[in-house]
Structures are given as structure tokens and as C-alpha cells.
Coordinates of C-alpha atoms and ligand atoms in Angstrom, one line a residue:
M1 CA -14.6 -12.2 61.4
V2 CA -11.1 -11.2 60.0
R3 CA -11.6 -13.9 57.4
L4 CA -15.1 -12.7 56.4
V5 CA -13.4 -8.9 56.1
L6 CA -10.7 -10.6 54.0
I7 CA -12.8 -12.5 51.6
F8 CA -15.0 -9.3 51.2
L9 CA -11.9 -7.0 50.3
A10 CA -10.6 -10.0 47.9
T11 CA -14.2 -9.9 46.3
L12 CA -14.0 -6.3 45.9
W13 CA -10.7 -6.4 44.4
I14 CA -11.4 -9.1 41.9
N15 CA -14.7 -7.0 40.8
A16 CA -12.9 -3.9 40.3
G17 CA -10.5 -5.7 38.1
A18 CA -13.3 -7.1 36.1
L19 CA -14.8 -3.5 35.6
A20 CA -11.4 -2.0 34.6
A21 CA -11.1 -1.2 31.0
P22 CA -10.0 -3.8 28.6
A23 CA -6.4 -3.8 27.7
A24 CA -5.7 -1.5 24.6
K25 CA -5.1 -3.3 21.2
V26 CA -1.7 -2.5 20.0
L27 CA -0.9 -2.2 16.5
K28 CA 2.9 -2.6 15.5
V29 CA 3.6 -0.2 12.4
G30 CA 7.1 -0.3 10.7
I31 CA 8.1 2.1 8.1
G32 CA 11.6 2.2 6.1
L33 CA 12.3 6.0 6.5
N34 CA 13.3 8.0 9.9
A35 CA 10.7 9.3 12.2
D36 CA 11.2 13.1 11.3
T37 CA 10.5 12.6 7.4
P38 CA 7.2 13.2 6.0
Q39 CA 6.4 9.5 6.0
G40 CA 7.3 9.2 9.7
Q41 CA 5.2 12.3 10.5
G42 CA 2.3 11.0 8.5
I43 CA 2.5 7.8 10.8
Q44 CA 2.5 9.8 13.7
Q45 CA -0.5 11.9 12.7
F46 CA -2.2 8.6 11.9
A47 CA -1.4 7.3 15.6
R48 CA -2.8 10.5 17.1
L49 CA -6.0 10.3 15.2
V50 CA -6.6 6.6 15.9
E51 CA -5.7 6.7 19.6
E52 CA -8.0 9.8 20.0
R53 CA -11.0 8.6 18.1
S54 CA -10.8 5.1 19.6
Q55 CA -10.5 6.6 23.1
G56 CA -7.4 4.6 23.9
R57 CA -8.8 1.4 22.6
I58 CA -6.2 1.3 19.9
K59 CA -2.4 2.2 20.5
I60 CA 0.0 2.5 17.6
E61 CA 3.7 1.1 18.5
F62 CA 5.7 2.9 15.8
H63 CA 9.0 1.4 14.5
P64 CA 10.7 3.8 12.1
G65 CA 13.9 3.9 10.2
G66 CA 13.7 0.0 8.8
R67 CA 13.9 -1.4 12.2
L68 CA 11.6 -4.1 11.3
G69 CA 12.9 -4.6 7.8
D70 CA 12.6 -3.1 4.4
D71 CA 9.5 -2.5 2.4
V72 CA 9.3 -6.2 0.9
S73 CA 10.1 -7.9 4.3
M74 CA 7.6 -5.8 5.9
V75 CA 4.9 -6.5 3.5
E76 CA 5.4 -10.0 4.0
A77 CA 5.4 -9.8 7.7
L78 CA 2.0 -8.3 7.5
R79 CA 0.6 -11.1 5.2
A80 CA 2.1 -13.6 7.4
G81 CA 0.3 -12.0 10.9
K82 CA 3.7 -11.1 12.1
Q83 CA 3.5 -7.2 12.0
D84 CA 0.2 -5.0 11.7
M85 CA 1.0 -2.1 9.5
T86 CA 3.3 -0.5 7.2
C87 CA 3.6 2.1 4.5
P88 CA 5.8 0.9 1.5
D89 CA 6.4 2.4 -1.9
S90 CA 3.6 1.1 -4.1
S91 CA 6.1 -0.3 -6.8
T92 CA 6.9 -3.1 -4.2
L93 CA 3.4 -4.3 -4.3
A94 CA 3.7 -5.1 -8.1
R95 CA 5.1 -8.6 -7.0
L96 CA 1.6 -9.4 -5.8
V97 CA -0.5 -7.2 -8.2
S98 CA 1.3 -6.2 -11.5
D99 CA -0.9 -3.2 -12.0
F100 CA 0.7 -1.3 -9.2
S101 CA 3.7 -0.9 -11.6
A102 CA 1.6 1.7 -13.7
I103 CA 2.0 4.2 -10.8
N104 CA 5.7 4.4 -11.4
Y105 CA 5.7 4.4 -15.1
P106 CA 8.3 6.9 -16.1
F107 CA 7.2 10.4 -17.0
T108 CA 4.0 9.7 -16.8
F109 CA 2.5 12.2 -13.9
L110 CA 3.2 15.9 -14.7
S111 CA 2.2 17.1 -11.3
A112 CA 1.0 15.9 -7.6
E113 CA -2.4 17.4 -8.2
E114 CA -2.6 14.7 -11.1
A115 CA -1.2 11.9 -9.0
D116 CA -3.7 12.9 -6.4
R117 CA -6.8 12.8 -8.7
I118 CA -6.0 9.5 -10.2
L119 CA -4.9 7.5 -7.0
D120 CA -7.7 9.1 -4.7
G121 CA -10.3 8.3 -7.7
Q122 CA -11.9 5.1 -9.1
W123 CA -8.7 4.0 -10.7
G124 CA -6.7 3.9 -7.3
E125 CA -9.8 2.7 -5.6
R126 CA -9.7 -0.3 -8.1
L127 CA -6.1 -1.2 -7.4
L128 CA -6.5 -1.0 -3.6
A129 CA -9.3 -3.5 -4.0
R130 CA -7.0 -6.2 -5.5
L131 CA -4.9 -6.3 -2.1
P132 CA -7.3 -8.3 0.4
Q133 CA -6.8 -11.4 -1.8
H134 CA -3.1 -11.2 -0.9
G135 CA -3.7 -10.6 2.8
L136 CA -3.4 -6.8 2.9
I137 CA -5.9 -4.0 3.1
G138 CA -4.8 -0.6 1.4
L139 CA -6.2 2.2 3.4
A140 CA -4.8 5.1 1.3
F141 CA -2.3 6.4 -0.9
W142 CA 0.2 8.6 0.6
E143 CA 3.0 10.6 -1.2
N144 CA 6.6 9.5 -1.7
G145 CA 7.0 12.0 -4.3
F146 CA 8.7 12.8 -7.6
R147 CA 12.0 11.0 -8.0
H148 CA 15.3 12.2 -9.0
L149 CA 18.6 11.0 -9.6
T150 CA 21.9 11.3 -7.8
N151 CA 25.2 9.7 -8.5
S152 CA 29.0 9.9 -7.4
K153 CA 30.6 9.6 -11.1
R154 CA 29.7 12.6 -13.0
A155 CA 27.1 15.5 -13.8
L156 CA 24.3 14.1 -15.8
P157 CA 22.6 17.1 -17.5
T158 CA 21.2 14.5 -20.1
L159 CA 20.6 10.8 -20.0
N160 CA 22.1 10.1 -23.4
D161 CA 25.3 8.8 -22.0
V162 CA 25.0 6.9 -18.8
T163 CA 27.3 3.9 -19.5
G164 CA 28.9 2.5 -16.6
I165 CA 26.8 3.9 -14.0
R166 CA 25.5 1.4 -11.6
M167 CA 22.3 2.7 -10.4
R168 CA 20.3 1.4 -7.3
T169 CA 16.7 0.8 -8.1
M170 CA 13.9 -0.6 -5.9
Q171 CA 13.0 -3.9 -6.3
N172 CA 10.5 -3.7 -9.0
E173 CA 10.9 -5.4 -12.4
M174 CA 9.4 -2.4 -14.7
L175 CA 11.7 -0.1 -13.1
I176 CA 14.9 -2.3 -13.2
D177 CA 14.1 -3.0 -16.9
S178 CA 13.5 0.9 -17.6
F179 CA 16.9 1.9 -16.1
R180 CA 18.6 -0.7 -18.1
Q181 CA 16.9 0.4 -21.2
I182 CA 18.0 3.9 -20.4
G183 CA 21.6 2.5 -20.3
F184 CA 22.3 2.4 -16.6
E185 CA 23.6 -0.8 -14.9
P186 CA 20.3 -1.4 -12.5
V187 CA 21.1 -2.9 -9.1
P188 CA 17.9 -3.7 -7.4
M189 CA 18.3 -3.2 -3.3
P190 CA 16.4 -2.7 -0.2
F191 CA 16.2 0.8 0.9
P192 CA 18.0 0.2 4.3
K193 CA 21.2 -0.8 2.2
V194 CA 21.2 2.0 0.1
Y195 CA 23.4 4.6 2.0
T196 CA 26.4 1.9 2.9
A197 CA 26.4 0.7 -0.8
L198 CA 26.7 4.3 -2.2
A199 CA 29.5 5.3 0.6
G200 CA 31.3 1.7 -0.3
K201 CA 30.9 2.4 -4.1
V202 CA 29.0 -0.8 -4.4
V203 CA 26.7 1.4 -6.5
D204 CA 27.4 4.6 -8.0
G205 CA 23.8 6.4 -7.8
Q206 CA 20.3 6.0 -6.5
E207 CA 17.1 7.8 -7.3
N208 CA 14.5 9.1 -4.7
P209 CA 12.4 12.1 -3.8
L210 CA 14.4 15.2 -2.8
P211 CA 13.3 15.0 1.0
T212 CA 14.4 11.4 1.1
I213 CA 17.9 12.6 -0.4
V214 CA 18.0 15.0 2.4
S215 CA 16.9 12.9 5.3
S216 CA 19.0 9.8 4.4
R217 CA 22.2 12.2 4.0
F218 CA 22.7 10.8 0.6
Y219 CA 24.4 14.2 -0.4
E220 CA 27.3 13.1 1.8
V221 CA 28.2 10.5 -0.7
Q222 CA 26.4 11.9 -4.0
P223 CA 27.8 14.8 -5.4
Y224 CA 25.7 15.0 -8.5
L225 CA 22.0 15.6 -8.6
T226 CA 19.9 15.4 -11.8
L227 CA 16.6 17.0 -11.3
S228 CA 14.9 14.4 -13.7
Q229 CA 11.4 13.9 -12.0
H230 CA 11.6 10.6 -13.9
V231 CA 8.9 8.9 -11.9
Y232 CA 6.3 9.8 -9.5
S233 CA 6.3 7.4 -6.4
A234 CA 3.3 6.6 -4.0
F235 CA 3.2 5.0 -0.7
V236 CA 0.4 2.6 0.3
L237 CA -0.7 2.9 4.0
L238 CA -1.4 -1.0 4.6
I239 CA -2.8 -3.2 7.4
G240 CA -2.7 -6.8 7.5
K241 CA -5.8 -8.5 6.6
S242 CA -5.5 -10.7 9.7
T243 CA -5.2 -7.9 11.9
W244 CA -8.1 -6.2 10.1
D245 CA -10.2 -9.2 10.7
T246 CA -9.8 -8.9 14.3
L247 CA -11.2 -5.4 14.5
N248 CA -14.9 -4.5 15.1
P249 CA -16.6 -2.4 12.4
E250 CA -16.3 0.7 14.5
D251 CA -12.4 0.5 14.9
R252 CA -12.1 -0.5 11.1
R253 CA -13.9 2.6 10.4
I254 CA -11.6 4.7 12.6
I255 CA -8.5 3.1 11.1
A256 CA -9.6 3.7 7.5
E257 CA -10.8 7.3 8.0
S258 CA -7.6 8.2 10.0
G259 CA -5.5 6.7 7.1
R260 CA -7.4 8.8 4.6
E261 CA -7.2 12.0 6.8
A262 CA -3.5 11.5 7.6
A263 CA -2.8 11.2 3.7
Q264 CA -3.7 14.9 3.2
F265 CA -1.6 15.8 6.3
Q266 CA 1.3 13.6 4.9
R267 CA 1.3 14.9 1.4
R268 CA 1.2 18.6 2.6
A269 CA 4.2 17.7 4.8
N270 CA 6.1 16.2 1.8
R271 CA 5.4 19.1 -0.5
E272 CA 6.7 21.5 2.2
A273 CA 9.7 19.4 2.6
T274 CA 10.1 19.1 -1.1
A275 CA 10.2 22.8 -1.5
A276 CA 12.9 23.3 1.0
A277 CA 15.1 20.3 0.1
L278 CA 16.6 21.7 -3.1
G279 CA 18.0 24.7 -1.2
T280 CA 19.3 22.3 1.5
L281 CA 21.2 20.3 -0.9
K282 CA 22.8 23.2 -2.9
A283 CA 24.0 24.4 0.5
K284 CA 25.6 21.0 1.1
G285 CA 27.4 21.6 -2.0
V286 CA 25.7 19.1 -4.3
Q287 CA 26.0 20.1 -8.0
V288 CA 22.5 20.1 -9.6
A289 CA 21.8 19.6 -13.2
T290 CA 18.3 19.8 -14.7
I291 CA 16.7 17.5 -17.3
D292 CA 14.5 19.7 -19.7
V293 CA 11.2 18.7 -21.4
R294 CA 12.7 17.7 -24.7
E295 CA 15.3 15.3 -22.9
S296 CA 12.2 13.8 -20.9
E297 CA 10.4 13.4 -24.0
R298 CA 13.5 11.8 -25.5
V299 CA 14.0 9.2 -22.8
R300 CA 10.1 8.6 -22.7
N301 CA 10.2 7.6 -26.5
R302 CA 13.2 5.4 -25.6
L303 CA 11.2 3.6 -23.0
R304 CA 8.3 2.8 -25.1
P305 CA 9.2 -0.7 -25.8
V306 CA 9.7 -1.6 -22.2
L307 CA 6.2 0.0 -21.3
E308 CA 4.7 -1.6 -24.2
Q309 CA 5.8 -4.9 -22.7
Y310 CA 4.6 -4.1 -19.3
N311 CA 1.1 -2.9 -20.7
K312 CA 0.6 -6.5 -21.6
R313 CA 1.7 -7.8 -18.5
I314 CA -0.3 -5.4 -16.5
G315 CA -3.4 -5.8 -18.4
E316 CA -3.9 -2.8 -21.0
S317 CA -7.1 -1.8 -19.6
T318 CA -5.5 -0.8 -16.3
V319 CA -2.9 1.3 -18.2
L320 CA -5.5 2.7 -20.8
Q321 CA -7.9 3.6 -17.9
M322 CA -5.2 5.7 -16.3
Y323 CA -4.2 7.5 -19.4
V324 CA -7.8 8.3 -20.4
E325 CA -8.5 9.6 -16.8
L326 CA -5.0 11.7 -17.1
S327 CA -6.3 13.1 -20.5
Q328 CA -9.7 14.1 -19.0
L329 CA -8.1 15.9 -16.2
R330 CA -5.8 17.7 -18.6
M331 CA -8.6 18.8 -20.8
E332 CA -10.6 19.9 -17.8
R333 CA -7.6 22.3 -17.2
G334 CA -7.3 23.2 -20.6
R335 CA -3.7 22.6 -20.8
Y336 CA -1.1 20.1 -20.1
A337 CA 0.1 20.5 -16.5
A338 CA 3.5 22.4 -16.8
K339 CA 6.4 20.6 -15.4
P340 CA 6.4 21.9 -11.7
A341 CA 9.7 22.9 -9.9
P342 CA 10.7 20.0 -7.9
Ligands
LIG401 O1 9.5 2.7 3.6 C1 9.4 3.5 2.4 C2 11.1 3.7 2.2 O2 11.5 2.5 2.0 C3 11.0 4.4 0.9 O3 12.2 5.1 0.8 C4 11.0 3.5 -0.6 O4 11.4 5.1 -2.2 C5 11.8 4.2 -1.7 C6 13.1 3.5 -2.0 O5 13.8 4.1 -2.9 O6 13.2 2.2 -1.8

């Protein structure tokens, strides 16, 4: 009798296990910046949306601060199926699809509104559509922001004499060649190594959006800030294609929709952080110089030979289409967008 009761209880236990919800699918997400930055806040918003909409079927395991590697190595980890998601600067995707360099063309976007319209429109969609053949799914463009220069050697109110300044750059050939053309000594380097390189005087300067200069505490080792707004940088929220292919259509829809919705949240957070960052940097004692519109135009003309070379490498139709859409946008507004305060 006892034996029968035990068998009955064991059957109940096994059936209960079989009826229990299947284990959640865990997506491992790594980024280069800290959790409390707009990029990190965007990932946490994305995680909230995904976990809520999938009713817990999908969980996001978040690794900020470069813990899983730098932008280049994390993109390769997605392609190899060793990591599920990341959010690199778009410039690091140019090694796979050269067209991505066009986003970082110096002095191209005059406002965040222009960037949003181009990146969220057909032009940006066509760029993201080039990623699956490289093992990546681009879910949405997020915002890294307008980039400004810092250095530890001297104030730079113009860029007409930057001889001898070793400038850390992102690992993107167009940017490396552009900084060399301006007169810097470009030093391409993964982001997680930048603070130590600045502190150790391995490089003299770096360039990043103001929220990053604050959140990565570059002001501790960079007394001079030049408000140059020389490049607009976008992030791309990516999921590895091998991960994407394991998801059912409903979960793909949830991931894609949440990535696009979190883009709006992240851009707002980045613009709020940008508005606050300059005051913070001044309060930290950073000496601020501003590149004026005439100087921007002078540098832009000086970069023309480099960009003409990249137009050919990227494909002139991609670059031409970007400028056509920008001109249409500017005509719609009846004016060239004024250069916004950083
Ligand atoms: O993960 C994103 C970061 O690596 C970001 O800071 C990239 O702007 C960037 C840089 O300068 O490397």
C-alpha cells in the first residue's frame, strides 16, 4: 500500500514539473559604458519592456562597463554566437559594412533632429538591412551624441595648430584618416583602455560626447575641452543572428518593438544628460573653448580630400542619398538648422 502511495505521489510530482512554465530564455547583453549612462539606462528600459511583454519568457542579463569586452570584440562575440546583444558605436560596424562610416562623417549632421530623421528613415533602414549577412540584426539606432575634443596639452580654440597632439580615436579608418588630415597624431584604441591611456599620457586627448566625458571621468585627466561638435555618433542596438534565429515570431516582434521604443527613451536621456554635462565639466574646472561656424567650415573643407576618398570606398550612392535627404529636410525647415548648443 505504502509503495502505491509513493508511486502516486512521485507521478504527481513529475506531472507538476512537466506543467511548470518552461525556463526563461536569457539574453546576455554587454555594453562599453557604465550602467548609469544614457546607454545603460536605455538597455535597462529595453530589458523592462522585453521582460514585461514576454511575460517573463525572456530575461535580459546586463553586463555594462566593458565587462564583456569592447565594441569591436563584443560585435565579434555576437557573430560567433558567444554573446546575444550589444550596442556599439556605429563607426565600428564599418569594418563589416563600409557605409556605416557615412554616419560619422565630420560636420555632417547639424542637429540631433537631422540625425533622427536620416537614421530612422529609409536611409538608416537600408544600412541596417546590410547586417544580417554579417551575422547581426540591427534593431534600432540609439544616440551616442555629438562628439567634442578634450586634451591635456593646451587649449584648442581652433584646430589650425594641433601638431604633436596624440588623439585617441575609435577604431574606424575614416575617422583615423580624418584626424590625421586635421593634423593630429591619431591613436585608435578600444574605449575601455582610454582613461588609463590618458592618465598615463600614452595619448594626449580623446573625443566623445559630453555625457561620456562626465560619466567616464575624463575631466580628471583632461583639463582642456573644445566644443567642436565635429562628429555625430550613433549607437546600434544589435542582436546576434544566431540568437535571433532561435526566437519565435512573437518574441522577435517583442524584441524589435522594444528596441525601437527604448531608442526614444535613450535619446531623451542622452539629451538631458548632454544639457547638464557642460555645467558639470565647468564646475570640475575644465577650461572650455568653442569652435565657431567659420572654423568648422574651414576644417570641413580641409577634410574634403579624405571624404571624397571614402565616398568612393563607401559607394557614392549611399553618401549622395544621405546628403539629398539632409537637403530635403533643411529645405522643409526653410533654413539650415542652427548649430545647437551642446
Ligand atoms: O559601448 C559604447 C562605447 O564603447 C562608446 O563609448 C563608443 O564612443 C565610443 C568610443 O569613443 O569608443
